[in-house]
Amino acid sequence: MLSGLYFSACACYDTLFIWLPSILVEETASNSVEFVTLMLPLGFFAASFVVGALSDKFGLRKPFILFLGLVAGPAIYFTGTFREPIVCFFVFLAGFCTIGGLTLVLAIPVELPQTRVLVGSAVGLITSFGNLGSFFMLTLVGYLRDITGSFFWGLFSLSLLGESMFIMGLPLTETGRKKR
């Protein structure tokens, strides 16, 4: 499950990061592509501090993964639907949700009894498989753009993958200090 979550989060973030300027130009006729695209790594930066700190404060991981996964899909889809200034919010939110989920996925192996002893190997396997998501989705989004002439199906695929973070989070065992 953790590899699948990492796969989804990494694929969504990295693919958006590479394709977002083209998506903005073609789908929204954006005039400020650079500024809007900057919102994605700003969401990454904010999530790096906020999500882990809040998760630690409340002592829970799973509710955060579920919430971020639930929001990630629509946020990703709306990056190619809306124009400025609202698209800036959705791009920021897409970066925040994908990397926020990724941050928690990497914390869980340390807290699981079955992976605690071999945590380095577990994290290595999770990230190795997870990074394949970037390879496949970057290629798929480009291919879908080439055969359809639009980024719609690529964005739709990414939004489904973003939403899969919620679905894969459902069976997760809570590992935070306030385990249920």
Tab-separated table of C-alpha atoms in Angstrom:
chain	number	residue	atom	x	y	z
A	1	MET	CA	0.000	0.000	0.000
A	2	LEU	CA	2.771	2.431	0.893
A	3	SER	CA	4.476	1.836	-2.460
A	4	GLY	CA	1.180	2.500	-4.227
A	5	LEU	CA	0.670	5.729	-2.291
A	6	TYR	CA	4.211	6.831	-3.089
A	7	PHE	CA	3.690	5.847	-6.757
A	8	SER	CA	0.535	7.979	-6.978
A	9	ALA	CA	1.870	11.014	-5.127
A	10	CYS	CA	5.197	11.042	-6.944
A	11	ALA	CA	3.584	10.472	-10.346
A	12	CYS	CA	1.086	13.283	-9.847
A	13	TYR	CA	3.568	15.838	-8.543
A	14	ASP	CA	6.386	15.145	-11.000
A	15	THR	CA	4.096	14.903	-14.019
A	16	LEU	CA	2.335	18.143	-13.142
A	17	PHE	CA	5.659	19.847	-12.546
A	18	ILE	CA	6.890	18.939	-16.037
A	19	TRP	CA	3.655	19.306	-18.024
A	20	LEU	CA	1.947	22.175	-16.174
A	21	PRO	CA	3.421	25.014	-18.279
A	22	SER	CA	2.201	23.345	-21.478
A	23	ILE	CA	-1.169	22.530	-19.911
A	24	LEU	CA	-1.629	26.137	-18.823
A	25	VAL	CA	-0.780	27.505	-22.264
A	26	GLU	CA	-2.955	25.047	-24.192
A	27	GLU	CA	-5.916	24.503	-21.878
A	28	THR	CA	-6.319	27.845	-20.100
A	29	ALA	CA	-4.489	30.302	-22.384
A	30	SER	CA	-2.632	31.532	-19.301
A	31	ASN	CA	-0.545	34.679	-19.548
A	32	SER	CA	1.442	34.101	-16.378
A	33	VAL	CA	2.608	30.500	-16.741
A	34	GLU	CA	5.763	31.040	-14.683
A	35	PHE	CA	3.928	32.477	-11.683
A	36	VAL	CA	1.184	29.844	-11.721
A	37	THR	CA	3.699	27.001	-12.091
A	38	LEU	CA	5.666	28.392	-9.131
A	39	MET	CA	2.659	27.601	-6.921
A	40	LEU	CA	3.321	23.846	-7.267
A	41	PRO	CA	6.739	23.839	-5.538
A	42	LEU	CA	5.414	26.387	-3.033
A	43	GLY	CA	2.724	23.842	-2.136
A	44	PHE	CA	5.509	21.242	-1.844
A	45	PHE	CA	7.482	23.543	0.455
A	46	ALA	CA	4.490	24.349	2.667
A	47	ALA	CA	3.441	20.695	2.963
A	48	SER	CA	6.972	19.706	3.949
A	49	PHE	CA	6.575	21.700	7.150
A	50	VAL	CA	2.844	21.826	7.828
A	51	VAL	CA	1.643	18.254	7.204
A	52	GLY	CA	4.292	16.504	9.282
A	53	ALA	CA	3.972	19.002	12.125
A	54	LEU	CA	0.164	18.718	12.242
A	55	SER	CA	0.273	14.940	11.970
A	56	ASP	CA	2.765	14.789	14.842
A	57	LYS	CA	0.729	17.243	16.913
A	58	PHE	CA	-2.463	15.196	16.575
A	59	GLY	CA	-0.585	11.892	16.757
A	60	LEU	CA	-2.327	10.512	13.662
A	61	ARG	CA	-1.258	9.721	10.098
A	62	LYS	CA	-4.218	8.043	8.397
A	63	PRO	CA	-6.776	10.904	8.578
A	64	PHE	CA	-4.241	13.242	6.979
A	65	ILE	CA	-3.478	10.779	4.177
A	66	LEU	CA	-7.202	10.286	3.562
A	67	PHE	CA	-7.974	14.008	3.514
A	68	LEU	CA	-5.003	14.881	1.294
A	69	GLY	CA	-5.888	12.034	-1.072
A	70	LEU	CA	-9.517	13.112	-1.246
A	71	VAL	CA	-8.554	16.688	-2.144
A	72	ALA	CA	-5.661	15.822	-4.495
A	73	GLY	CA	-7.786	14.500	-7.373
A	74	PRO	CA	-10.046	17.535	-7.818
A	75	ALA	CA	-7.138	19.933	-7.216
A	76	ILE	CA	-5.134	18.269	-9.999
A	77	TYR	CA	-8.085	18.298	-12.380
A	78	PHE	CA	-8.811	21.968	-11.725
A	79	THR	CA	-5.220	22.970	-12.580
A	80	GLY	CA	-6.168	22.652	-16.233
A	81	THR	CA	-9.712	23.943	-15.925
A	82	PHE	CA	-9.599	27.341	-14.241
A	83	ARG	CA	-7.823	30.578	-15.123
A	84	GLU	CA	-5.932	33.014	-12.930
A	85	PRO	CA	-6.146	33.864	-10.140
A	86	ILE	CA	-8.092	30.801	-8.883
A	87	VAL	CA	-5.861	28.324	-10.757
A	88	CYS	CA	-2.976	29.464	-8.523
A	89	PHE	CA	-4.868	28.100	-5.521
A	90	PHE	CA	-5.493	24.719	-7.168
A	91	VAL	CA	-1.886	24.372	-8.333
A	92	PHE	CA	-0.677	25.173	-4.797
A	93	LEU	CA	-3.204	22.702	-3.386
A	94	ALA	CA	-2.097	19.972	-5.812
A	95	GLY	CA	1.524	20.420	-4.699
A	96	PHE	CA	0.492	20.524	-1.048
A	97	CYS	CA	-1.692	17.406	-1.187
A	98	THR	CA	0.660	15.202	-3.188
A	99	ILE	CA	3.796	16.015	-1.218
A	100	GLY	CA	1.907	16.084	2.076
A	101	GLY	CA	0.813	12.506	1.461
A	102	LEU	CA	4.314	11.560	0.377
A	103	THR	CA	5.772	12.999	3.583
A	104	LEU	CA	3.529	10.798	5.711
A	105	VAL	CA	4.117	7.689	3.602
A	106	LEU	CA	7.826	7.970	4.367
A	107	ALA	CA	7.159	8.324	8.114
A	108	ILE	CA	5.009	5.204	8.407
A	109	PRO	CA	7.682	2.479	7.878
A	110	VAL	CA	9.526	3.673	10.991
A	111	GLU	CA	6.334	3.236	13.021
A	112	LEU	CA	5.190	-0.161	11.733
A	113	PRO	CA	6.428	-3.130	13.797
A	114	GLN	CA	6.839	-5.293	10.676
A	115	THR	CA	9.160	-2.788	8.940
A	116	ARG	CA	10.868	-1.120	11.899
A	117	VAL	CA	13.803	-3.587	11.920
A	118	LEU	CA	14.498	-3.209	8.194
A	119	VAL	CA	13.303	0.360	7.755
A	120	GLY	CA	16.092	1.299	5.332
A	121	SER	CA	15.226	-1.566	3.015
A	122	ALA	CA	11.499	-0.857	3.322
A	123	VAL	CA	11.899	2.815	2.447
A	124	GLY	CA	14.258	1.886	-0.394
A	125	LEU	CA	11.697	-0.480	-1.896
A	126	ILE	CA	8.824	1.965	-1.403
A	127	THR	CA	10.670	4.819	-3.092
A	128	SER	CA	12.164	2.679	-5.871
A	129	PHE	CA	8.761	1.385	-6.920
A	130	GLY	CA	7.127	4.736	-6.271
A	131	ASN	CA	9.456	6.616	-8.569
A	132	LEU	CA	8.274	4.454	-11.457
A	133	GLY	CA	5.059	6.463	-11.236
A	134	SER	CA	6.853	9.534	-12.521
A	135	PHE	CA	8.293	7.624	-15.459
A	136	PHE	CA	4.998	6.069	-16.500
A	137	MET	CA	2.746	9.072	-15.993
A	138	LEU	CA	5.071	11.548	-17.690
A	139	THR	CA	5.058	9.252	-20.707
A	140	LEU	CA	1.320	8.518	-20.567
A	141	VAL	CA	0.291	12.175	-20.307
A	142	GLY	CA	2.511	13.049	-23.263
A	143	TYR	CA	1.160	10.137	-25.288
A	144	LEU	CA	-2.454	11.027	-24.509
A	145	ARG	CA	-1.738	14.613	-25.539
A	146	ASP	CA	-0.246	13.425	-28.823
A	147	ILE	CA	-3.127	11.138	-29.787
A	148	THR	CA	-6.007	13.376	-28.629
A	149	GLY	CA	-4.566	16.849	-29.233
A	150	SER	CA	-5.520	17.876	-25.698
A	151	PHE	CA	-4.277	17.501	-22.136
A	152	PHE	CA	-7.792	16.672	-20.890
A	153	TRP	CA	-7.315	12.895	-20.715
A	154	GLY	CA	-3.866	13.245	-19.199
A	155	LEU	CA	-5.184	15.546	-16.474
A	156	PHE	CA	-8.160	13.281	-15.948
A	157	SER	CA	-5.809	10.296	-15.534
A	158	LEU	CA	-3.665	12.240	-13.076
A	159	SER	CA	-6.722	13.302	-11.089
A	160	LEU	CA	-7.859	9.663	-10.838
A	161	LEU	CA	-4.385	8.697	-9.688
A	162	GLY	CA	-4.490	11.514	-7.137
A	163	GLU	CA	-7.840	10.252	-5.885
A	164	SER	CA	-6.392	6.747	-5.607
A	165	MET	CA	-4.319	8.085	-2.700
A	166	PHE	CA	-7.579	8.269	-0.736
A	167	ILE	CA	-8.604	4.745	-1.745
A	168	MET	CA	-5.190	3.267	-0.907
A	169	GLY	CA	-5.222	5.101	2.412
A	170	LEU	CA	-8.436	3.416	3.563
A	171	PRO	CA	-6.910	0.040	4.535
A	172	LEU	CA	-3.813	1.591	6.142
A	173	THR	CA	-3.112	0.856	9.776
A	174	GLU	CA	-2.890	3.954	11.955
A	175	THR	CA	0.702	4.313	13.135
A	176	GLY	CA	0.708	7.678	14.892
A	177	ARG	CA	1.146	7.884	18.651
A	178	LYS	CA	-2.642	8.042	19.125
A	179	LYS	CA	-3.277	4.726	17.390
A	180	ARG	CA	-6.936	3.782	17.117
